[in-house]
CSV table of N, CA, C and O in Angstrom, one decimal:
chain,number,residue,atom,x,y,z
A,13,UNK,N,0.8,-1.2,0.0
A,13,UNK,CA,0.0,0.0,0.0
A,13,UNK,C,0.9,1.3,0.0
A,13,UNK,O,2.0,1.2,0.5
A,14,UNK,N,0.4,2.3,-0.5
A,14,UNK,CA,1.3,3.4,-0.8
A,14,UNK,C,1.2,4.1,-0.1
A,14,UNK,O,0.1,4.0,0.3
A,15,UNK,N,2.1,5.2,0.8
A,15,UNK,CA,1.9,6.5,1.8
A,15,UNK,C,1.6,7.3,1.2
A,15,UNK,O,1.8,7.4,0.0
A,16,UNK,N,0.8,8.5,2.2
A,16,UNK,CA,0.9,9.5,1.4
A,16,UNK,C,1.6,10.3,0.7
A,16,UNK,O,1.1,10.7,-0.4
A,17,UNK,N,2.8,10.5,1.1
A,17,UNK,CA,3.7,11.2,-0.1
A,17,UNK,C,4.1,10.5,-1.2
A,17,UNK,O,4.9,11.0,-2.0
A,18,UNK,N,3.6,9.4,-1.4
A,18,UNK,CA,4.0,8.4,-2.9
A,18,UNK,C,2.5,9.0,-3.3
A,18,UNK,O,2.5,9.7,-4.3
A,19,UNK,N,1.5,9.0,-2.6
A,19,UNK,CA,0.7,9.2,-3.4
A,19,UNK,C,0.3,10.9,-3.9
A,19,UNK,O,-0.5,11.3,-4.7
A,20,UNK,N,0.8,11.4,-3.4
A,20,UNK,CA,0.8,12.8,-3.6
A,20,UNK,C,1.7,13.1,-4.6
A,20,UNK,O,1.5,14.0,-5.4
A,21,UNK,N,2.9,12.4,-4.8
A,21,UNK,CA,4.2,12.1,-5.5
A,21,UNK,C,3.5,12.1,-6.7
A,21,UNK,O,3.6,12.9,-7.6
A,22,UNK,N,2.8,10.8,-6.6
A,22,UNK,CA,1.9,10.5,-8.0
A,22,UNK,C,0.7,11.3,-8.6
A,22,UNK,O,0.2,11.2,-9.7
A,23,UNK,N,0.5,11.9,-7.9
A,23,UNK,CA,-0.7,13.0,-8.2
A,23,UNK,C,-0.2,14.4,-8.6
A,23,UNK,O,-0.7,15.4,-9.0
A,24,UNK,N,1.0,13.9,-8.4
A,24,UNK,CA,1.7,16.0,-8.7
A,24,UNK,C,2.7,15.7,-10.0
A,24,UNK,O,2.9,16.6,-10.7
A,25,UNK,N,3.2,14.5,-10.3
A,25,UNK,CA,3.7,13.8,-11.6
A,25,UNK,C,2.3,14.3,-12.8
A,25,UNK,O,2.1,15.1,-13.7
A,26,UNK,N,1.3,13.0,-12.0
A,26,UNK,CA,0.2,13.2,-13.4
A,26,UNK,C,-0.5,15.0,-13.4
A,26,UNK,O,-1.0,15.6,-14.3
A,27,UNK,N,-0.4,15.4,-12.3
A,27,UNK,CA,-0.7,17.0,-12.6
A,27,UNK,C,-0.4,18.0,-13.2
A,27,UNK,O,-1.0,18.9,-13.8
A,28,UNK,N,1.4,17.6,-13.0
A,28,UNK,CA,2.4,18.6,-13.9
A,28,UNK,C,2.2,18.8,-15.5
A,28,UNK,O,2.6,19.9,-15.9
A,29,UNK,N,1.8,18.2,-16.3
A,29,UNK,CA,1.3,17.7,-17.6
A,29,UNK,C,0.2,18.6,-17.5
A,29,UNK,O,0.3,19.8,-17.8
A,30,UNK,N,-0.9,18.0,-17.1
A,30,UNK,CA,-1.9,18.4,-16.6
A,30,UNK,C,-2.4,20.0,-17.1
A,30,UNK,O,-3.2,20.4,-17.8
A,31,UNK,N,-1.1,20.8,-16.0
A,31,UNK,CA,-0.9,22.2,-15.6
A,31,UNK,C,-0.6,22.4,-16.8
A,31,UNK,O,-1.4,23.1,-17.4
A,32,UNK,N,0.5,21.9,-17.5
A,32,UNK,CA,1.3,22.9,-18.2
A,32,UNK,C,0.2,23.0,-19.3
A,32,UNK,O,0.1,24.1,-19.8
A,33,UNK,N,-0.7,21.9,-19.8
A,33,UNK,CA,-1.5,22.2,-21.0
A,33,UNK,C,-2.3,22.9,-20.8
A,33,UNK,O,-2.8,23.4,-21.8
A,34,UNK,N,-2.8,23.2,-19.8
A,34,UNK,CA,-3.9,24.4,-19.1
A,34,UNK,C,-3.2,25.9,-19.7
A,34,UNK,O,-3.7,26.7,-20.6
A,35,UNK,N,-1.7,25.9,-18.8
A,35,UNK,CA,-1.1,26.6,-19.5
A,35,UNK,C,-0.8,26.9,-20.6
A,35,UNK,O,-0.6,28.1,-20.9
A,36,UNK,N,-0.6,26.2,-21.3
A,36,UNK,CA,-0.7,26.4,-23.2
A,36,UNK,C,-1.6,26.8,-23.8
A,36,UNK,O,-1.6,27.7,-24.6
A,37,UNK,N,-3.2,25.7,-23.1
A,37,UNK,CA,-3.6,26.8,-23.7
A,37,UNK,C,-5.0,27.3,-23.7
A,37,UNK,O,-6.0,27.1,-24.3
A,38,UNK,N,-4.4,28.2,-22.2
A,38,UNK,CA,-4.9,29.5,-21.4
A,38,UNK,C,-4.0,30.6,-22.8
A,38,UNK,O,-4.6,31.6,-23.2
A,39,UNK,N,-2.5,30.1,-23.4
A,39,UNK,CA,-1.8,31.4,-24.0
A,39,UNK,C,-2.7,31.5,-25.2
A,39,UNK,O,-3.1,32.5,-25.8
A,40,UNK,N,-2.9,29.9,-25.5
A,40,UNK,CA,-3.6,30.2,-27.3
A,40,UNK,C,-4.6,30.8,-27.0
A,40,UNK,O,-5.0,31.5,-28.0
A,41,UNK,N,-5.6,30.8,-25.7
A,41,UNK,CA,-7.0,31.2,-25.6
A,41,UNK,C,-6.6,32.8,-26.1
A,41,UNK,O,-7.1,33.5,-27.0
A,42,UNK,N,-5.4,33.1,-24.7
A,42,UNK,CA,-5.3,34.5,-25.3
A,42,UNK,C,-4.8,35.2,-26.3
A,42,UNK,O,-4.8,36.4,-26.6
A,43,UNK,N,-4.3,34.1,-27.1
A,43,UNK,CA,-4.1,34.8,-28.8
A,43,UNK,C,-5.4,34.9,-29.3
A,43,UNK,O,-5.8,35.9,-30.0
A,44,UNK,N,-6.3,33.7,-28.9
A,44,UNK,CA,-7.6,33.9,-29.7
A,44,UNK,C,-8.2,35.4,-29.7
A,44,UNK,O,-8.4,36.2,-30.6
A,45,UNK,N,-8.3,35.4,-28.0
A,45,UNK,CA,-8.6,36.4,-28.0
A,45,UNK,C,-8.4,37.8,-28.5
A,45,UNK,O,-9.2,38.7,-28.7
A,46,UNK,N,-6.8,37.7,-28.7
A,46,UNK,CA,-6.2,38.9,-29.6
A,46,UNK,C,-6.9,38.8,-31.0
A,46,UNK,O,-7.5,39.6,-31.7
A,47,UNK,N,-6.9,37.9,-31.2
A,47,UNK,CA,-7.2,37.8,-33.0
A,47,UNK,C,-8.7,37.8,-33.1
A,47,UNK,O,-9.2,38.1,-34.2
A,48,UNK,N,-9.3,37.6,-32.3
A,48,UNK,CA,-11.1,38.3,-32.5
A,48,UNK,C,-11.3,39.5,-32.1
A,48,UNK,O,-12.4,40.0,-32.4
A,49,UNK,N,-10.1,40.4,-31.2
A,49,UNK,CA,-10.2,41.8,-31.2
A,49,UNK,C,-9.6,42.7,-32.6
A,49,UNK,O,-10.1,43.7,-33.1
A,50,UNK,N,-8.7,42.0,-32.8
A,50,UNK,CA,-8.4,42.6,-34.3
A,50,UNK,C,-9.0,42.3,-35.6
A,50,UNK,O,-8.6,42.7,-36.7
A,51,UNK,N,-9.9,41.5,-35.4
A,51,UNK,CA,-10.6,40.7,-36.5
A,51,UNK,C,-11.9,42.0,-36.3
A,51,UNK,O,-12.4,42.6,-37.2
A,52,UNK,N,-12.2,42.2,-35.2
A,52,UNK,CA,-13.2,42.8,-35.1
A,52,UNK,C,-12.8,44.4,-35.6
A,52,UNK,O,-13.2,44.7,-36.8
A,53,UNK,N,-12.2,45.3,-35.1
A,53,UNK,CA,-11.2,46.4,-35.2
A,53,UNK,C,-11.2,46.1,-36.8
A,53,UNK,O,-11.8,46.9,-37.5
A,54,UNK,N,-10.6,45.2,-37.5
A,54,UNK,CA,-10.3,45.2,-39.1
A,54,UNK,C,-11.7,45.5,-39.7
A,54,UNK,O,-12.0,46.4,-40.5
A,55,UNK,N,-12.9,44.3,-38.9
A,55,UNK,CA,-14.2,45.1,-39.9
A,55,UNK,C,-14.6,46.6,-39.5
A,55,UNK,O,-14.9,47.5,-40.3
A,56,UNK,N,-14.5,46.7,-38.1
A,56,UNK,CA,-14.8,48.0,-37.8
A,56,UNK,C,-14.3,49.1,-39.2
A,56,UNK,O,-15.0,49.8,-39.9
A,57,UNK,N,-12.7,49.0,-39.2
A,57,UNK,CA,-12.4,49.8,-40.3
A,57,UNK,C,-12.8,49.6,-41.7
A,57,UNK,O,-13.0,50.5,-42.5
A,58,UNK,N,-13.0,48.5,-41.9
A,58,UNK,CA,-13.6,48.4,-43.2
A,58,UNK,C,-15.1,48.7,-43.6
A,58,UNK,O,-15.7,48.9,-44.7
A,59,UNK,N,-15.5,48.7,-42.4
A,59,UNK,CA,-17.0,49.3,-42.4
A,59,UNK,C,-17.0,50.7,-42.9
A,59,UNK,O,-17.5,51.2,-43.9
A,60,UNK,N,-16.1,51.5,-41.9
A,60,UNK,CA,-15.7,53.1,-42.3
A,60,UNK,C,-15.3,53.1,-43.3
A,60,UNK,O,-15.8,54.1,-43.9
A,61,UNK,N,-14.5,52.6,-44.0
A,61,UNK,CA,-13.1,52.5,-45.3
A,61,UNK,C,-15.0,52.8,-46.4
A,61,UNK,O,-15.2,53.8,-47.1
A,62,UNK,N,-15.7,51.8,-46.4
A,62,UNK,CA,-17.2,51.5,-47.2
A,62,UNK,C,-18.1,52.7,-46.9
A,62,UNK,O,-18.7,53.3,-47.7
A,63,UNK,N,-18.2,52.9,-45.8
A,63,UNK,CA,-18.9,54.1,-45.7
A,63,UNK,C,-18.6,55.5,-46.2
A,63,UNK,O,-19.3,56.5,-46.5
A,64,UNK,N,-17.2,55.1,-46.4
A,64,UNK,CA,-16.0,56.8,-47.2
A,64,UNK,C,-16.1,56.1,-48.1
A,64,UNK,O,-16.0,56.9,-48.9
A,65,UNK,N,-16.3,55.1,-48.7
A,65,UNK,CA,-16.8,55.0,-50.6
A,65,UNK,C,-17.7,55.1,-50.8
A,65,UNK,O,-17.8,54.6,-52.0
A,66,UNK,N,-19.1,55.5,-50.3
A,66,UNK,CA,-19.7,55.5,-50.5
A,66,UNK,C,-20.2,56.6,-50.6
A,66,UNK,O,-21.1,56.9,-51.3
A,67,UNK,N,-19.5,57.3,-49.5
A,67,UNK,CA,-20.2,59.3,-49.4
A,67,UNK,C,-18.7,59.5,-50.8
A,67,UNK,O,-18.7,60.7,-51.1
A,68,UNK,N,-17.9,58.9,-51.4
A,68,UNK,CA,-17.1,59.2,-52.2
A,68,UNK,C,-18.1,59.5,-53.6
A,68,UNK,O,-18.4,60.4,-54.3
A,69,UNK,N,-18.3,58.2,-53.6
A,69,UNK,CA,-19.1,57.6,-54.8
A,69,UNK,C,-20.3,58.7,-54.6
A,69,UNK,O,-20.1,59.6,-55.5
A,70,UNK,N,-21.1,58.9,-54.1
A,70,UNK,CA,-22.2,59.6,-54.0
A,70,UNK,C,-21.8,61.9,-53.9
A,70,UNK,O,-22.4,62.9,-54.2
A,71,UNK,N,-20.7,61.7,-53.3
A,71,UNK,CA,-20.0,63.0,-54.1
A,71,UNK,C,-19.8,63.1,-55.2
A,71,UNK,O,-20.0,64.2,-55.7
A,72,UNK,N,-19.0,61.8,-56.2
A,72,UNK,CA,-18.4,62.1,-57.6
A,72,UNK,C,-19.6,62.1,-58.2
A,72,UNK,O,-19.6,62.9,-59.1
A,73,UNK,N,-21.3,61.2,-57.9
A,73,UNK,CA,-22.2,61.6,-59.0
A,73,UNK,C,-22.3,62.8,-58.5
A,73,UNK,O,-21.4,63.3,-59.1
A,74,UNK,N,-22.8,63.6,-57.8
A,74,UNK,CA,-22.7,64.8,-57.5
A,74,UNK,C,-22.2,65.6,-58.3
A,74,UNK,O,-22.9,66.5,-59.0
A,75,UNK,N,-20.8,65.5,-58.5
A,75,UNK,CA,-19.8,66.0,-59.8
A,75,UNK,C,-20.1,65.9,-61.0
A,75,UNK,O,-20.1,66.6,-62.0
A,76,UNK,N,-20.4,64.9,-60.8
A,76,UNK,CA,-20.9,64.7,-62.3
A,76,UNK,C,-22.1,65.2,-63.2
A,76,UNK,O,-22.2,65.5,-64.3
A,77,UNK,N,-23.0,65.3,-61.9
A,77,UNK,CA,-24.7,66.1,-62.2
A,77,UNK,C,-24.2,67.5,-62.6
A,77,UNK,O,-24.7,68.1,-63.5
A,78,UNK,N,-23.2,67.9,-61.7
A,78,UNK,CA,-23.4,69.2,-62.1
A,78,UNK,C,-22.4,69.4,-63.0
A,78,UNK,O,-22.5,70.4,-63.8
A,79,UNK,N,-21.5,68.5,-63.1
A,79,UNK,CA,-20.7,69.0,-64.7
A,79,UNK,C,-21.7,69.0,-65.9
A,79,UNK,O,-21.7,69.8,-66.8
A,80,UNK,N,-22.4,68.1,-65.8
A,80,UNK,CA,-23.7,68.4,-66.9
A,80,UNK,C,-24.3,69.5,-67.5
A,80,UNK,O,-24.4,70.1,-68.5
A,81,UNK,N,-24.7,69.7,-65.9
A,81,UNK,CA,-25.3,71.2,-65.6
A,81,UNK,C,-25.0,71.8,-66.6
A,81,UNK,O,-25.7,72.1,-67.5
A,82,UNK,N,-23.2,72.1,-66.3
A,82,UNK,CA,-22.7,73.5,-66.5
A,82,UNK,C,-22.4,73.1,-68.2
A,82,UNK,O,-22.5,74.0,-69.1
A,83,UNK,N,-22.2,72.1,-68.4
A,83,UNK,CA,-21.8,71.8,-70.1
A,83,UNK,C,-23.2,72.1,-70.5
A,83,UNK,O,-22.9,73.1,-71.2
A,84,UNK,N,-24.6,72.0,-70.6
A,84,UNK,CA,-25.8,72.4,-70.9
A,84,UNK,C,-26.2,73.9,-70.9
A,84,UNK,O,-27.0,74.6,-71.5
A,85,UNK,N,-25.2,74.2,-70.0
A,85,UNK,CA,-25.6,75.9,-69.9
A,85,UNK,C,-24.8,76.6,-70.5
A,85,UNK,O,-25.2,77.7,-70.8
A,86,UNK,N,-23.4,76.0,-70.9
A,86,UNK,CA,-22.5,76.7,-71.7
A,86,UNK,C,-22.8,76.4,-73.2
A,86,UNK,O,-22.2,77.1,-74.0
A,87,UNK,N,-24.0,75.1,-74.0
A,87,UNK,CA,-24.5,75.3,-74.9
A,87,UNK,C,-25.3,76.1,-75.4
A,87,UNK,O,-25.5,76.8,-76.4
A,88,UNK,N,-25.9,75.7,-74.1
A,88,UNK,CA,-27.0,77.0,-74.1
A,88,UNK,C,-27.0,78.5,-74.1
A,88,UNK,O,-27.8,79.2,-74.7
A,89,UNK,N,-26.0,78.9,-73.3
A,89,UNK,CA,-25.0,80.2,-74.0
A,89,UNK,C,-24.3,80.2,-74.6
A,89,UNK,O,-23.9,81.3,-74.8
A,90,UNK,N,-23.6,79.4,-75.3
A,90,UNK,CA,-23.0,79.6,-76.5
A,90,UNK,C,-23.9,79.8,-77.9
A,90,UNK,O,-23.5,80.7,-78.7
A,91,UNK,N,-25.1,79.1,-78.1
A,91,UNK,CA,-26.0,79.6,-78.6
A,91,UNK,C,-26.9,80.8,-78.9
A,91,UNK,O,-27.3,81.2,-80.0
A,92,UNK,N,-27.1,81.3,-77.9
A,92,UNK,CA,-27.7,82.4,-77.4
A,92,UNK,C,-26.5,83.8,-77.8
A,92,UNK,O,-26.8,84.9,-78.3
A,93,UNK,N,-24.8,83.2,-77.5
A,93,UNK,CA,-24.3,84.2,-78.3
A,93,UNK,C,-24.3,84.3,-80.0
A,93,UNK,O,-24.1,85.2,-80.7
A,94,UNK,N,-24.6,82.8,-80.3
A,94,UNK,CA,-24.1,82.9,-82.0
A,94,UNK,C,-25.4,83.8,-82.5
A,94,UNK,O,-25.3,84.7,-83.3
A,95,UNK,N,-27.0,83.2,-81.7
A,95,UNK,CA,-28.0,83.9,-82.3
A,95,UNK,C,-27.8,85.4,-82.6
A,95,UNK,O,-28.0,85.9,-83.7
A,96,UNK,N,-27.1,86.1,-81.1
A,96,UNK,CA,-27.3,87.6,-80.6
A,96,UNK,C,-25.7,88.1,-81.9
A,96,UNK,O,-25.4,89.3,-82.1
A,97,UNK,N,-25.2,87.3,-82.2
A,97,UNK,CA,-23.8,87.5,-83.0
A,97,UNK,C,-24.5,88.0,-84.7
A,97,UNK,O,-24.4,89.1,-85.3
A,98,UNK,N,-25.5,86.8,-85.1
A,98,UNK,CA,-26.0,86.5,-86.2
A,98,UNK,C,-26.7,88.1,-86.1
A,98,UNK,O,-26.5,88.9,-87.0
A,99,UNK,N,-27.6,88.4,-85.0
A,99,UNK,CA,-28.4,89.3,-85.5
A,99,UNK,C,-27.5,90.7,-85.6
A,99,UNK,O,-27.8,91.5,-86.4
A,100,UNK,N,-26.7,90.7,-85.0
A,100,UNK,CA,-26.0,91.9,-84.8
A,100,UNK,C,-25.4,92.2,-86.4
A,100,UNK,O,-25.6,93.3,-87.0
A,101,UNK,N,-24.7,90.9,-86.9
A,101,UNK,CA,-24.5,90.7,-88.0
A,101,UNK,C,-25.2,91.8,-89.5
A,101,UNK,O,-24.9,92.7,-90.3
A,102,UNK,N,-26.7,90.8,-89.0
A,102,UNK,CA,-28.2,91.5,-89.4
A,102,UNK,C,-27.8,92.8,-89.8
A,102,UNK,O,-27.5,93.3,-90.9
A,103,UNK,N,-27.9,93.4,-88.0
A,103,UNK,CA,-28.3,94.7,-87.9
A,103,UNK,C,-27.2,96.1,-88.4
A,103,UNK,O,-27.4,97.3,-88.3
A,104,UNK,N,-26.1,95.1,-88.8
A,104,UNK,CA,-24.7,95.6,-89.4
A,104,UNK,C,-24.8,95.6,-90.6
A,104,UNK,O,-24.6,96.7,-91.2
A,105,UNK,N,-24.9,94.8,-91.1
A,105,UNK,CA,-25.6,95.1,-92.6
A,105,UNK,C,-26.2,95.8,-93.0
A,105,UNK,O,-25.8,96.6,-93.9
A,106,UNK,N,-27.4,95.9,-92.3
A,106,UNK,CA,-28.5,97.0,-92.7
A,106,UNK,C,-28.4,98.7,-92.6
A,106,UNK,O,-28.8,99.7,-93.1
A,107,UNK,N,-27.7,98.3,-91.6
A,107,UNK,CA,-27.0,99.7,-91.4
A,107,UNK,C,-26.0,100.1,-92.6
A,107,UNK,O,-26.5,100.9,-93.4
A,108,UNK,N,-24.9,99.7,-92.9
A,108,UNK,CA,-24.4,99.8,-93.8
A,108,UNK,C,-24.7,100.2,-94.9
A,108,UNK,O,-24.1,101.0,-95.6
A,109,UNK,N,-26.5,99.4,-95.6
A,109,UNK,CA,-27.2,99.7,-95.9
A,109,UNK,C,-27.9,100.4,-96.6
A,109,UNK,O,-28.2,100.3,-97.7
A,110,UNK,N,-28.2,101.6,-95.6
A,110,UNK,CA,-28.6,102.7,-95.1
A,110,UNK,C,-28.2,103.8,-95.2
A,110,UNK,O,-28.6,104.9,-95.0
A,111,UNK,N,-27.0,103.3,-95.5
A,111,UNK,CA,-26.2,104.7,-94.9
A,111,UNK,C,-25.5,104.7,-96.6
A,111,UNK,O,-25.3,105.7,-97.2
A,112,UNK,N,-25.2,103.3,-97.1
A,112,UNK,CA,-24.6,104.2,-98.3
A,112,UNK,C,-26.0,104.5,-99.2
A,112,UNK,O,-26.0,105.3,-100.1
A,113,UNK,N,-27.2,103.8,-98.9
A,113,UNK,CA,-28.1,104.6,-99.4
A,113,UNK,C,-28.4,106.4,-99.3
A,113,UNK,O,-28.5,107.3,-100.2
A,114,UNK,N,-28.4,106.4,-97.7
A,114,UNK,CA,-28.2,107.8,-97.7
A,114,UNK,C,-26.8,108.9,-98.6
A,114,UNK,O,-27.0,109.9,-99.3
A,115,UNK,N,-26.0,108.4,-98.4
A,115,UNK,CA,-24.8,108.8,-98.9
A,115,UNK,C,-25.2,109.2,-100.8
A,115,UNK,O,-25.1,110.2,-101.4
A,116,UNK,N,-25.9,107.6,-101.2
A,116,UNK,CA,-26.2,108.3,-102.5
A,116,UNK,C,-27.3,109.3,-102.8
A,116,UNK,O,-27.4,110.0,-103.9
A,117,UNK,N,-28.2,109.3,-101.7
A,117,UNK,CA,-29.3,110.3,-102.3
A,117,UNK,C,-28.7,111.8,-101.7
A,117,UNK,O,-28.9,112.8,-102.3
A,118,UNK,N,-28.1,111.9,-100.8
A,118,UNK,CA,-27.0,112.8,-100.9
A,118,UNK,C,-26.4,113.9,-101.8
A,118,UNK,O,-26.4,115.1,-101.9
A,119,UNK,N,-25.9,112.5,-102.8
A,119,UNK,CA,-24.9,112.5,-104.0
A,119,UNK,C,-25.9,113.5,-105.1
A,119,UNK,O,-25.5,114.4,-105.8
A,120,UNK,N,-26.9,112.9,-104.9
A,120,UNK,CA,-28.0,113.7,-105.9
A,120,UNK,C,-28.6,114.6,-105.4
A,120,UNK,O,-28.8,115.5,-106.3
A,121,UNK,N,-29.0,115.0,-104.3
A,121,UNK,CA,-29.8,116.6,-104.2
A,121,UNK,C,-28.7,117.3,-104.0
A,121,UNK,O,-28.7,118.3,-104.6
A,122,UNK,N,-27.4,117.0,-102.8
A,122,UNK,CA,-26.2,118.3,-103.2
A,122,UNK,C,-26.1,118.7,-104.0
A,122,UNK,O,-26.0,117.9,-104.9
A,123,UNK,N,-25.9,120.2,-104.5
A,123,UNK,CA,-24.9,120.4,-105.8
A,123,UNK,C,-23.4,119.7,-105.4
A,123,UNK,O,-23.1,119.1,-104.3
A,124,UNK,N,-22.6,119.9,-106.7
A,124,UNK,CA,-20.9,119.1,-106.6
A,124,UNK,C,-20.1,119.6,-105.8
A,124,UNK,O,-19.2,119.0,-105.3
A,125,UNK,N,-20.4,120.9,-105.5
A,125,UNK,CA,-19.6,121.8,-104.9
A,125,UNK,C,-19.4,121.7,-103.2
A,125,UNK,O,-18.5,122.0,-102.5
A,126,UNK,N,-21.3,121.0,-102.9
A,126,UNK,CA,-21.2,120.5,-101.5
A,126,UNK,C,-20.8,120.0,-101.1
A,126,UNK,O,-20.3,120.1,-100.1
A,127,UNK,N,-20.8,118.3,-102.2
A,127,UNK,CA,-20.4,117.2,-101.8
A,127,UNK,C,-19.1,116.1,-101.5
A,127,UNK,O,-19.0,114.8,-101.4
A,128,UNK,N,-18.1,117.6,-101.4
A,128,UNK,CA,-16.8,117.5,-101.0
A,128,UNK,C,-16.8,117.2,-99.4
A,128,UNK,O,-15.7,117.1,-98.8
C-alpha cells in the first residue's frame, strides 16, 4: 500500500502535464482572443473604409450632375451668343445699308460743290 507522499508524489507527476496544457492553452486562448479583437477592429475599419466610398461615390455623382449642368448651360450660352452674333451681323448690314443709301441720295440733291 502506498503512503501518502508516494501518493501525492503521484498526483503531482500526473498533474504537472496536466498544468502545463492548461497553461498552453490559457496562452492560445489569449491569442484567440487577440485575433477576435483585431478581427473585429479590421471590420470595424472596413466598415468606415465602405462608408468613405460610399459618401465618395455619391459626391463624384454629384460631380458629375453638375458637370452636366454647367456643359448644358454653356451650350446653351454659347447659342444664345451665336443667335445675338447673327443678329448683330443683321443689324450691321442693314446699317451699312442705309447709310450708303443715304450717302447716294446725298450724291443727288447736293450740288458738286457740297459734296466734298
Amino acid at each position: 500500500m502506498l503512503n501518502r507522499e508516494e501518493i501525492e508524489q503521484i498526483i503531482n507527476e500526473k498533474l504537472e502535464p496536466i498544468t502545463e496544457e492548461i497553461a498552453a492553452l490559457k496562452a492560445q486562448l489569449s491569442k484567440v482572443d487577440l485575433l477576435a479583437i483585431d478581427n473585429r477592429n479590421i471590420r470595424q475599419s472596413l466598415g468606415r473604409i465602405e462608408t468613405a466610398q460610399g459618401g465618395f461615390k455619391t459626391a463624384q455623382e454629384g460631380l458629375k450632375l453638375d458637370v452636366e449642368r454647367q456643359e448644358k448651360r454653356i451650350i446653351r450660352f454659347e447659342k444664345q451668343t451665336n443667335d445675338q452674333f447673327t443678329d448683330l451681323k443683321a443689324d450691321n448690314t442693314i446699317i451699312k445699308e442705309q447709310l450708303s443709301l443715304v450717302v447716294t441720295m446725298l450724291h443727288r440733291v447736293l450740288p458738286l460743290e457740297e459734296q466734298r
